[in-house]
Amino acid sequence: MITPRETHLLRAPTLRAFQHAIVDAVTGCIEASRPAAVLTPTRAAAGQLQRTLAAASVEHRRVALVTRSEWYEWLRGRHGSCPPLLTPVQRQVVGAAAAAEARAAGCIPPFRLRPGIVAALLAFYDQLRRRRRSVDAFERLLLDELEPSADLDRGARRLLLQTRFLVAAFRAYDRRIDTRRLVDEHRLRERLLAAEPLRKVSEIVVTVPDQVADAAGLYPADFDLLARLPRLERVTVIATDGVLDSGFRERLDDLLPGLAETRVRTDGGRPPAVVVPDSSADRPYFVWRDREEELRGIARRVRRGVTADGRAPAAAAVVVQRPLPYLYLAPSAFDAAALPVTPGDALPLAVEPYAAAVDLVLACAASGFGRGPTMELLRSPHFRFETDGPPPAAGAVRALDRALAEMRFSGGLDLLSGSAADWAAETETRRAAAGALRCVLALAGELRPLREPRPLAAQLETLRSFLQRHAAPLDTGEPGGRAGEGRALVWQGLEALEAANRSLDDAGREVDVVEVTSVVRRWIESRTRPAGAPVEGVHLIDVQAAVYGRFDDVFVAGLVETEWPGRTTRNVFYPAGLLAGLGWPRERDRLRASRAAFRDLLGLADKRVWLSTFVLEDDAVVAASPLLEDLDGFVAERVPAPDHDPAGAPGDRLGPPGDAGIGRRWRALRVGRTNGSRAGGARASGRAGRQPARAYTVSALERYAGCPFQYFASHALGLEVERASEQTMTPEQRGLFLHRVFESFFRDWQRAGRGAVTLATLDAALERFETAAEDALGALPPIDRAVARGWLLGSAASPGLAERVFVAEIERQTGVVERLLEYRIDGRFELGSPPARRTVAIRGVVDRIDLHADRTLRVIDYKASRPPDPSRALQLPVYARCAERQLRAERGEHFRVTEALYVAFGDPRLQVSVPGGDVAAAIAEGEARVVALVEAIEAGEYPPRPVDRLRCMTCSFPTVCRKENVEDA
Ligand code: SF4
């Protein structure tokens, strides 16, 4: 039997009246000692409501302020015997097992079953159930719609396959949950409706609209719960006129029939004035260059209010649609104005540095312990690798990096372990690197299981144990112990994932490191870390939270087209037309509600409201929000901003006024230094004084030619080039991989006594190449393997790189008698012609030198993409000259250089010779350039002078070079 209950609707004309109505409703519950809950859209909104209740001296602790999901937990707690709800991690495991079961039963989905798809599948299931659609109804509706056109329409056929898969997966999920007597939100709702609670719930105050009007709102199933929950005596819905008139009122008649409507009185206060940039302008909003300038501008405004009028920072709120980008910018923008900030939302766990460290371990395993990720792992401050003694010293790690670069190592544990034995007796670099290599081999041994297919729980255990075993000691002086907390959260999360997979995954699936990475990343991205101790600062909150707070000044920021009105997350399975038949809201209704919520927001502040937009996002132009187009009827009063500074103008005053003098002095000092530098401050403009001669690699000389300061930063200062941690092969790794495969093939070919590849030997060459390629491909992560195989070996439709290289060799008809592979140049060479002739020590490795029967040679350099600009490239001419001289010294024979070419795998021509094919002229010109470059290096000339400004965009040292001094080449 359903308990009779009163259902009230309180209609508030403004947000301030809406807040008064909530305060009165909570007071009424407390005074009547009615156990009650107040439903709010988010935790941040509940936090703001707590402040508002506290300001009205209402002891809110006796009433639960809860979000929708917390409300279910709260009801479960009052119900008595109901077991705990499944956690999101546990549901994901059950969902993945159910999806695998559906697939194994022959319902093949038209997509790959990745962890992200499983999460979307569960979200879709929840949406259906919350809209009171059963799986049977879903199946019937969709099949009726799709089956008639499936034979004629490929799109409909694909949707049909997908529907059959989803239905099978949902049924498998239901079966698993029911057989194990597990409880999710939907089973809990059934239990709550079926039995009386142990502890009575007298009143629920609903301050959120439905899910059409607000993405965090209530669903039809929630309203059904409100209508039928046993022993519930009273339901009070509170909403503003704007939201109710946007369509919510009509929907409420269906959701909660018999509502008694009462109008809430206005609070009688004046609506806030809208602050405009300039009283003469017709635009009642501020326009900034980008988000960062916008936030800095707001911080300056708040600072002025604090200093001039004694307002508390907490009397201001910055209201945004998407808090995350603003949360990232807030520390720098508000610190500069010496203002504390109170964020409404917690930051995602993904921004914790330790989350990046976990990614590093996975990238290292996925890349087959490639050089980049391995070096980053060894250098990461989050780990301390004591594998067979103290951790490798920084010098040993640097030496290992150099040694791996020299051997063009792009990954492959077998290759690494194979060469380790010889290292102790080899070059100085390798000897210095031997300890670090042993450490890498030990770590690779621990992580090797991740690369093999194993159950997910076992993979997660391997990862967690690695992280815990090698964790660096925490810095005890760090404020708030943030690093320790972030680390503990990640470990606990991995443990929960592991436990859920052990207990609930009975599908016995085996996964490799790619899927482990995907599961771990998804989990990290879905988590937030709890906010620290609250501070009373400027509130940085979203719209949903803002409507519950009281502020003198409200800054509505980020009013751009892509964010206001807010977007809904697109359904990945079905188009809007099909979803409408399943009860999904229509876009038109959602937009009407968004506009109404925005207009309400304009009246939220007690005193002033400031609106702002920006024009650039990630250097792309963005349009202002359409909501700014029809403000006229909704702005009661406009007041011009006192002395508005356009962004970046000379009056741009950061920091509190007490700092203004310091600011001015700092600015004068900086401008003076810059001017002084230009006027002849030699050291500041990149002159370092005479430098001693040294051995140069050709790539270092090319780097100097590209930008002298870049050379100085990496070769004189020894700064490391930043390497992004890549999941797939970087261009550099691709180049190294290619070098390795071709070197291995030609070495093997030569060992078999073969010379030039000819038409007669082409098939044999391709066969041998395939063997060499397969060995190297085995060391690549699966994600790269298929692409690299097609690239090297080709397909039925197009030849691979190997065939193109061999055919080009056959067409050139060279009589190769010997190939020198990875030929090492190391010596002092006389270069240039008088008067600019001098000795230069040169080091380097030539990819290939072909010696011909007629005592000529050709020099070949492999390029993974296109050949370099001939006006800057030095490799071919310098290598040709040095190889000719070194060979004569080594063998006593003279080979004349007749050809120098790039085999450029990304160039349609494939083989590209020196300009005009005139080798002698190219060598002479290259020698002269080397001499000039070496003279400049030794004269200590290191200005930041990029050969073109595009180079700065990919440079690793933009924060080191004095950008204001950059010279044009
Ligand atoms: S940022 Fe530009 S000027 Fe500065 S070092 Fe790099 S390339 Fe040279």
mmCIF file of C-alpha atoms in Angstrom, residues 118-427:
data_model
loop_
_atom_site.group_PDB
_atom_site.id
_atom_site.type_symbol
_atom_site.label_atom_id
_atom_site.label_comp_id
_atom_site.label_asym_id
_atom_site.label_seq_id
_atom_site.Cartn_x
_atom_site.Cartn_y
_atom_site.Cartn_z
ATOM 1 C CA VAL A 118 31.950 -1.006 -21.404
ATOM 2 C CA ALA A 119 31.566 2.164 -19.331
ATOM 3 C CA ALA A 120 29.327 3.692 -22.031
ATOM 4 C CA LEU A 121 27.308 0.462 -22.161
ATOM 5 C CA LEU A 122 26.658 0.610 -18.402
ATOM 6 C CA ALA A 123 25.789 4.302 -18.569
ATOM 7 C CA PHE A 124 23.283 3.555 -21.332
ATOM 8 C CA TYR A 125 21.760 0.710 -19.292
ATOM 9 C CA ASP A 126 21.382 3.089 -16.312
ATOM 10 C CA GLN A 127 19.766 5.759 -18.475
ATOM 11 C CA LEU A 128 17.235 3.248 -19.793
ATOM 12 C CA ARG A 129 16.335 1.960 -16.354
ATOM 13 C CA ARG A 130 16.135 5.467 -14.874
ATOM 14 C CA ARG A 131 13.724 6.370 -17.664
ATOM 15 C CA ARG A 132 11.685 3.331 -16.647
ATOM 16 C CA ARG A 133 12.416 1.360 -19.800
ATOM 17 C CA SER A 134 12.986 -2.364 -19.396
ATOM 18 C CA VAL A 135 15.508 -4.272 -21.528
ATOM 19 C CA ASP A 136 12.570 -6.053 -23.218
ATOM 20 C CA ALA A 137 10.930 -2.738 -24.137
ATOM 21 C CA PHE A 138 14.239 -1.433 -25.458
ATOM 22 C CA GLU A 139 14.689 -4.533 -27.608
ATOM 23 C CA ARG A 140 11.138 -4.439 -28.955
ATOM 24 C CA LEU A 141 11.210 -0.723 -29.811
ATOM 25 C CA LEU A 142 14.598 -0.759 -31.524
ATOM 26 C CA LEU A 143 14.137 -4.010 -33.439
ATOM 27 C CA ASP A 144 10.740 -2.826 -34.742
ATOM 28 C CA GLU A 145 12.434 0.356 -35.938
ATOM 29 C CA LEU A 146 15.583 -1.146 -37.469
ATOM 30 C CA GLU A 147 14.664 -4.553 -38.881
ATOM 31 C CA PRO A 148 12.541 -3.354 -41.835
ATOM 32 C CA SER A 149 15.394 -1.282 -43.323
ATOM 33 C CA ALA A 150 18.382 -3.452 -42.336
ATOM 34 C CA ASP A 151 18.548 -5.242 -45.711
ATOM 35 C CA LEU A 152 18.758 -1.995 -47.661
ATOM 36 C CA ASP A 153 20.607 0.308 -45.318
ATOM 37 C CA ARG A 154 24.123 -0.476 -44.015
ATOM 38 C CA GLY A 155 23.748 2.018 -41.172
ATOM 39 C CA ALA A 156 20.547 0.341 -39.972
ATOM 40 C CA ARG A 157 22.226 -3.062 -40.243
ATOM 41 C CA ARG A 158 25.069 -1.892 -38.035
ATOM 42 C CA LEU A 159 22.637 -0.455 -35.473
ATOM 43 C CA LEU A 160 20.725 -3.729 -35.525
ATOM 44 C CA LEU A 161 23.883 -5.723 -34.742
ATOM 45 C CA GLN A 162 24.703 -3.269 -31.993
ATOM 46 C CA THR A 163 21.193 -3.504 -30.514
ATOM 47 C CA ARG A 164 21.306 -7.302 -30.415
ATOM 48 C CA PHE A 165 24.681 -7.135 -28.702
ATOM 49 C CA LEU A 166 23.507 -4.539 -26.157
ATOM 50 C CA VAL A 167 20.369 -6.522 -25.350
ATOM 51 C CA ALA A 168 22.441 -9.696 -24.815
ATOM 52 C CA ALA A 169 24.980 -7.807 -22.680
ATOM 53 C CA PHE A 170 22.255 -6.161 -20.548
ATOM 54 C CA ARG A 171 20.602 -9.539 -19.957
ATOM 55 C CA ALA A 172 23.952 -11.092 -19.034
ATOM 56 C CA TYR A 173 24.564 -8.193 -16.652
ATOM 57 C CA ASP A 174 21.117 -8.632 -15.028
ATOM 58 C CA ARG A 175 21.714 -12.367 -14.689
ATOM 59 C CA ARG A 176 25.072 -11.896 -13.008
ATOM 60 C CA ILE A 177 23.739 -9.291 -10.584
ATOM 61 C CA ASP A 178 20.651 -11.313 -9.669
ATOM 62 C CA THR A 179 22.437 -14.667 -9.350
ATOM 63 C CA ARG A 180 24.990 -13.247 -6.952
ATOM 64 C CA ARG A 181 22.361 -11.174 -5.146
ATOM 65 C CA LEU A 182 24.337 -7.996 -5.779
ATOM 66 C CA VAL A 183 22.724 -4.581 -5.467
ATOM 67 C CA ASP A 184 22.998 -1.721 -7.907
ATOM 68 C CA GLU A 185 20.956 1.460 -7.950
ATOM 69 C CA HIS A 186 18.067 -0.193 -9.816
ATOM 70 C CA ARG A 187 17.818 -3.201 -7.468
ATOM 71 C CA LEU A 188 18.024 -0.820 -4.499
ATOM 72 C CA ARG A 189 15.071 1.181 -5.850
ATOM 73 C CA GLU A 190 13.040 -2.026 -6.119
ATOM 74 C CA ARG A 191 13.917 -2.978 -2.524
ATOM 75 C CA LEU A 192 13.106 0.499 -1.194
ATOM 76 C CA LEU A 193 9.675 0.370 -2.814
ATOM 77 C CA ALA A 194 8.988 -3.185 -1.681
ATOM 78 C CA ALA A 195 9.501 -2.837 2.064
ATOM 79 C CA GLU A 196 9.102 -0.247 4.783
ATOM 80 C CA PRO A 197 12.283 1.402 6.054
ATOM 81 C CA LEU A 198 13.492 0.708 9.570
ATOM 82 C CA ARG A 199 13.993 4.415 10.142
ATOM 83 C CA LYS A 200 11.261 6.695 8.906
ATOM 84 C CA VAL A 201 11.808 9.346 6.214
ATOM 85 C CA SER A 202 9.286 12.128 6.743
ATOM 86 C CA GLU A 203 10.164 14.694 4.111
ATOM 87 C CA ILE A 204 12.220 15.068 0.975
ATOM 88 C CA VAL A 205 12.916 18.600 -0.232
ATOM 89 C CA VAL A 206 13.707 18.529 -3.961
ATOM 90 C CA THR A 207 15.687 21.566 -5.090
ATOM 91 C CA VAL A 208 16.846 20.108 -8.420
ATOM 92 C CA PRO A 209 14.698 20.029 -11.528
ATOM 93 C CA ASP A 210 14.330 16.971 -13.722
ATOM 94 C CA GLN A 211 17.035 15.608 -15.937
ATOM 95 C CA VAL A 212 15.680 17.507 -18.958
ATOM 96 C CA ALA A 213 16.317 20.859 -17.319
ATOM 97 C CA ASP A 214 19.575 19.912 -15.592
ATOM 98 C CA ALA A 215 22.029 17.125 -16.448
ATOM 99 C CA ALA A 216 22.354 16.404 -12.697
ATOM 100 C CA GLY A 217 18.585 16.440 -12.193
ATOM 101 C CA LEU A 218 16.178 13.647 -11.295
ATOM 102 C CA TYR A 219 14.920 10.926 -13.640
ATOM 103 C CA PRO A 220 11.386 9.567 -13.984
ATOM 104 C CA ALA A 221 12.388 6.575 -11.810
ATOM 105 C CA ASP A 222 13.465 8.973 -9.024
ATOM 106 C CA PHE A 223 10.156 10.820 -9.142
ATOM 107 C CA ASP A 224 8.416 7.437 -9.032
ATOM 108 C CA LEU A 225 10.407 6.656 -5.888
ATOM 109 C CA LEU A 226 9.305 9.998 -4.403
ATOM 110 C CA ALA A 227 5.691 9.188 -5.239
ATOM 111 C CA ARG A 228 5.683 5.655 -3.786
ATOM 112 C CA LEU A 229 8.400 5.423 -1.100
ATOM 113 C CA PRO A 230 6.792 3.789 1.974
ATOM 114 C CA ARG A 231 6.310 5.987 5.050
ATOM 115 C CA LEU A 232 7.299 9.189 3.240
ATOM 116 C CA GLU A 233 4.865 11.883 4.361
ATOM 117 C CA ARG A 234 5.801 14.962 2.436
ATOM 118 C CA VAL A 235 7.576 15.944 -0.775
ATOM 119 C CA THR A 236 8.445 19.592 -1.376
ATOM 120 C CA VAL A 237 9.693 20.668 -4.789
ATOM 121 C CA ILE A 238 11.256 24.123 -5.004
ATOM 122 C CA ALA A 239 12.041 25.771 -8.359
ATOM 123 C CA THR A 240 12.190 29.192 -9.946
ATOM 124 C CA ASP A 241 9.582 30.609 -12.317
ATOM 125 C CA GLY A 242 12.126 30.542 -15.147
ATOM 126 C CA VAL A 243 12.905 26.828 -14.843
ATOM 127 C CA LEU A 244 9.269 25.854 -14.257
ATOM 128 C CA ASP A 245 8.058 27.869 -17.259
ATOM 129 C CA SER A 246 10.697 26.335 -19.517
ATOM 130 C CA GLY A 247 8.635 23.099 -19.477
ATOM 131 C CA PHE A 248 9.434 21.617 -16.062
ATOM 132 C CA ARG A 249 5.983 22.538 -14.699
ATOM 133 C CA GLU A 250 4.131 20.462 -17.344
ATOM 134 C CA ARG A 251 6.456 17.522 -16.835
ATOM 135 C CA LEU A 252 5.934 17.734 -13.071
ATOM 136 C CA ASP A 253 2.199 17.195 -13.584
ATOM 137 C CA ASP A 254 3.045 13.768 -15.032
ATOM 138 C CA LEU A 255 5.871 12.964 -12.637
ATOM 139 C CA LEU A 256 4.173 14.009 -9.373
ATOM 140 C CA PRO A 257 0.438 14.316 -9.965
ATOM 141 C CA GLY A 258 -1.610 16.320 -7.470
ATOM 142 C CA LEU A 259 0.988 18.967 -6.621
ATOM 143 C CA ALA A 260 -0.252 21.842 -4.490
ATOM 144 C CA GLU A 261 1.421 24.967 -5.854
ATOM 145 C CA THR A 262 2.369 27.909 -3.623
ATOM 146 C CA ARG A 263 4.034 31.109 -4.722
ATOM 147 C CA VAL A 264 7.064 32.231 -2.719
ATOM 148 C CA ARG A 265 7.282 35.967 -2.025
ATOM 149 C CA THR A 266 10.178 37.953 -3.495
ATOM 150 C CA ASP A 267 12.772 39.121 -1.011
ATOM 151 C CA GLY A 268 12.049 42.711 -2.002
ATOM 152 C CA GLY A 269 15.706 43.487 -2.741
ATOM 153 C CA ARG A 270 16.843 45.324 -5.872
ATOM 154 C CA PRO A 271 18.110 43.168 -8.701
ATOM 155 C CA PRO A 272 21.881 43.435 -9.113
ATOM 156 C CA ALA A 273 23.415 45.933 -11.533
ATOM 157 C CA VAL A 274 25.326 44.594 -14.520
ATOM 158 C CA VAL A 275 28.821 46.071 -14.607
ATOM 159 C CA VAL A 276 29.739 47.048 -18.156
ATOM 160 C CA PRO A 277 33.196 47.822 -19.520
ATOM 161 C CA ASP A 278 32.235 51.264 -20.779
ATOM 162 C CA SER A 279 28.936 53.138 -20.386
ATOM 163 C CA SER A 280 29.089 54.310 -24.010
ATOM 164 C CA ALA A 281 29.475 50.794 -25.414
ATOM 165 C CA ASP A 282 26.374 48.821 -26.276
ATOM 166 C CA ARG A 283 27.981 45.588 -25.071
ATOM 167 C CA PRO A 284 27.158 44.797 -21.473
ATOM 168 C CA TYR A 285 29.981 42.305 -21.136
ATOM 169 C CA PHE A 286 33.779 42.194 -21.071
ATOM 170 C CA VAL A 287 35.791 40.614 -23.888
ATOM 171 C CA TRP A 288 39.201 39.171 -23.064
ATOM 172 C CA ARG A 289 41.863 37.638 -25.224
ATOM 173 C CA ASP A 290 41.783 34.171 -23.632
ATOM 174 C CA ARG A 291 40.674 32.353 -20.507
ATOM 175 C CA GLU A 292 43.837 33.198 -18.598
ATOM 176 C CA GLU A 293 43.555 36.940 -19.196
ATOM 177 C CA GLU A 294 39.894 36.767 -18.291
ATOM 178 C CA LEU A 295 40.658 35.157 -14.932
ATOM 179 C CA ARG A 296 43.482 37.605 -14.229
ATOM 180 C CA GLY A 297 41.135 40.480 -15.062
ATOM 181 C CA ILE A 298 38.571 39.119 -12.622
ATOM 182 C CA ALA A 299 41.227 38.672 -9.939
ATOM 183 C CA ARG A 300 42.236 42.345 -10.338
ATOM 184 C CA ARG A 301 38.604 43.423 -9.951
ATOM 185 C CA VAL A 302 38.138 41.402 -6.792
ATOM 186 C CA ARG A 303 41.443 42.692 -5.434
ATOM 187 C CA ARG A 304 40.279 46.280 -5.925
ATOM 188 C CA GLY A 305 37.015 45.562 -4.125
ATOM 189 C CA VAL A 306 38.903 43.984 -1.220
ATOM 190 C CA THR A 307 41.380 46.817 -0.927
ATOM 191 C CA ALA A 308 39.200 49.831 -1.682
ATOM 192 C CA ASP A 309 35.896 48.788 -0.091
ATOM 193 C CA GLY A 310 37.001 46.199 2.439
ATOM 194 C CA ARG A 311 34.917 43.415 0.840
ATOM 195 C CA ALA A 312 35.745 39.850 1.826
ATOM 196 C CA PRO A 313 37.148 37.748 -1.035
ATOM 197 C CA ALA A 314 34.446 35.167 -0.247
ATOM 198 C CA ALA A 315 31.780 37.740 -1.170
ATOM 199 C CA ALA A 316 32.744 37.181 -4.829
ATOM 200 C CA ALA A 317 32.033 34.140 -6.983
ATOM 201 C CA VAL A 318 33.391 33.254 -10.398
ATOM 202 C CA VAL A 319 30.682 31.167 -12.047
ATOM 203 C CA VAL A 320 31.652 29.025 -15.014
ATOM 204 C CA GLN A 321 30.134 26.223 -17.003
ATOM 205 C CA ARG A 322 33.293 24.038 -17.014
ATOM 206 C CA PRO A 323 35.363 24.607 -13.845
ATOM 207 C CA LEU A 324 38.343 22.433 -14.818
ATOM 208 C CA PRO A 325 40.220 24.824 -17.156
ATOM 209 C CA TYR A 326 39.710 27.615 -14.619
ATOM 210 C CA LEU A 327 40.883 25.443 -11.724
ATOM 211 C CA TYR A 328 44.170 24.890 -13.562
ATOM 212 C CA LEU A 329 44.616 28.634 -14.121
ATOM 213 C CA ALA A 330 43.370 29.783 -10.723
ATOM 214 C CA PRO A 331 46.597 29.393 -8.691
ATOM 215 C CA SER A 332 48.635 31.696 -10.927
ATOM 216 C CA ALA A 333 45.836 34.212 -11.589
ATOM 217 C CA PHE A 334 44.718 34.575 -7.964
ATOM 218 C CA ASP A 335 48.141 34.233 -6.347
ATOM 219 C CA ALA A 336 49.269 37.207 -8.422
ATOM 220 C CA ALA A 337 46.459 39.230 -6.829
ATOM 221 C CA ALA A 338 47.192 37.725 -3.383
ATOM 222 C CA LEU A 339 43.694 36.248 -3.118
ATOM 223 C CA PRO A 340 42.716 32.840 -1.707
ATOM 224 C CA VAL A 341 40.408 30.701 -3.828
ATOM 225 C CA THR A 342 37.685 28.283 -2.718
ATOM 226 C CA PRO A 343 37.158 25.752 -5.483
ATOM 227 C CA GLY A 344 33.740 24.158 -5.671
ATOM 228 C CA ASP A 345 34.997 21.005 -7.318
ATOM 229 C CA ALA A 346 37.774 18.623 -6.469
ATOM 230 C CA LEU A 347 40.575 18.326 -9.011
ATOM 231 C CA PRO A 348 40.739 15.139 -11.067
ATOM 232 C CA LEU A 349 43.174 12.534 -9.838
ATOM 233 C CA ALA A 350 44.657 12.582 -13.352
ATOM 234 C CA VAL A 351 46.384 15.901 -12.637
ATOM 235 C CA GLU A 352 48.390 14.406 -9.749
ATOM 236 C CA PRO A 353 52.035 13.999 -10.760
ATOM 237 C CA TYR A 354 51.922 10.417 -9.481
ATOM 238 C CA ALA A 355 49.225 9.553 -12.053
ATOM 239 C CA ALA A 356 51.725 10.542 -14.752
ATOM 240 C CA ALA A 357 54.341 8.315 -13.091
ATOM 241 C CA VAL A 358 51.985 5.317 -13.390
ATOM 242 C CA ASP A 359 51.507 6.149 -17.048
ATOM 243 C CA LEU A 360 55.271 6.184 -17.448
ATOM 244 C CA VAL A 361 55.608 2.618 -16.138
ATOM 245 C CA LEU A 362 52.882 1.425 -18.509
ATOM 246 C CA ALA A 363 54.367 3.329 -21.470
ATOM 247 C CA CYS A 364 57.739 1.768 -20.728
ATOM 248 C CA ALA A 365 56.280 -1.743 -20.828
ATOM 249 C CA ALA A 366 54.080 -0.981 -23.870
ATOM 250 C CA SER A 367 56.999 0.386 -25.888
ATOM 251 C CA GLY A 368 59.106 -2.714 -25.241
ATOM 252 C CA PHE A 369 61.320 -0.601 -22.931
ATOM 253 C CA GLY A 370 61.996 1.971 -25.635
ATOM 254 C CA ARG A 371 64.708 4.503 -24.958
ATOM 255 C CA GLY A 372 62.484 7.556 -24.318
ATOM 256 C CA PRO A 373 60.095 6.059 -21.732
ATOM 257 C CA THR A 374 62.885 4.044 -20.087
ATOM 258 C CA MET A 375 65.058 7.113 -19.583
ATOM 259 C CA GLU A 376 62.096 9.066 -18.230
ATOM 260 C CA LEU A 377 61.327 6.247 -15.821
ATOM 261 C CA LEU A 378 64.905 6.148 -14.519
ATOM 262 C CA ARG A 379 64.837 9.925 -14.017
ATOM 263 C CA SER A 380 61.380 10.101 -12.436
ATOM 264 C CA PRO A 381 61.475 11.515 -8.884
ATOM 265 C CA HIS A 382 58.613 9.194 -7.906
ATOM 266 C CA PHE A 383 60.817 6.103 -7.954
ATOM 267 C CA ARG A 384 63.991 4.857 -6.383
ATOM 268 C CA PHE A 385 65.334 1.851 -8.254
ATOM 269 C CA GLU A 386 67.615 -0.177 -6.006
ATOM 270 C CA THR A 387 67.808 -3.355 -8.048
ATOM 271 C CA ASP A 388 71.347 -4.559 -7.286
ATOM 272 C CA GLY A 389 72.700 -1.781 -5.093
ATOM 273 C CA PRO A 390 72.137 1.965 -4.930
ATOM 274 C CA PRO A 391 70.069 3.529 -7.747
ATOM 275 C CA PRO A 392 72.067 4.392 -10.892
ATOM 276 C CA ALA A 393 73.675 7.834 -10.668
ATOM 277 C CA ALA A 394 72.547 10.624 -13.001
ATOM 278 C CA GLY A 395 75.808 10.327 -14.957
ATOM 279 C CA ALA A 396 75.253 6.608 -15.561
ATOM 280 C CA VAL A 397 71.699 7.287 -16.766
ATOM 281 C CA ARG A 398 72.993 9.986 -19.122
ATOM 282 C CA ALA A 399 75.653 7.605 -20.418
ATOM 283 C CA LEU A 400 73.019 4.918 -20.997
ATOM 284 C CA ASP A 401 70.875 7.396 -22.896
ATOM 285 C CA ARG A 402 73.842 8.272 -25.121
ATOM 286 C CA ALA A 403 74.800 4.638 -25.616
ATOM 287 C CA LEU A 404 71.257 3.653 -26.585
ATOM 288 C CA ALA A 405 71.053 6.609 -28.959
ATOM 289 C CA GLU A 406 74.316 5.541 -30.579
ATOM 290 C CA MET A 407 73.073 1.989 -31.070
ATOM 291 C CA ARG A 408 69.771 3.473 -32.342
ATOM 292 C CA PHE A 409 67.825 1.497 -29.826
ATOM 293 C CA SER A 410 64.077 1.912 -30.190
ATOM 294 C CA GLY A 411 62.938 -0.892 -27.892
ATOM 295 C CA GLY A 412 63.226 -4.645 -27.549
ATOM 296 C CA LEU A 413 64.182 -6.382 -24.349
ATOM 297 C CA ASP A 414 65.977 -9.224 -26.142
ATOM 298 C CA LEU A 415 68.180 -6.815 -28.034
ATOM 299 C CA LEU A 416 69.041 -5.065 -24.795
ATOM 300 C CA SER A 417 69.830 -8.210 -22.834
ATOM 301 C CA GLY A 418 71.826 -9.575 -25.782
ATOM 302 C CA SER A 419 74.165 -6.595 -25.833
ATOM 303 C CA ALA A 420 74.460 -6.151 -22.062
ATOM 304 C CA ALA A 421 77.134 -8.825 -21.623
ATOM 305 C CA ASP A 422 79.655 -7.032 -23.858
ATOM 306 C CA TRP A 423 79.175 -3.556 -22.490
ATOM 307 C CA ALA A 424 81.566 -3.727 -19.571
ATOM 308 C CA ALA A 425 84.436 -4.220 -22.005
ATOM 309 C CA GLU A 426 83.435 -1.714 -24.684
ATOM 310 C CA THR A 427 83.615 2.077 -25.174
#
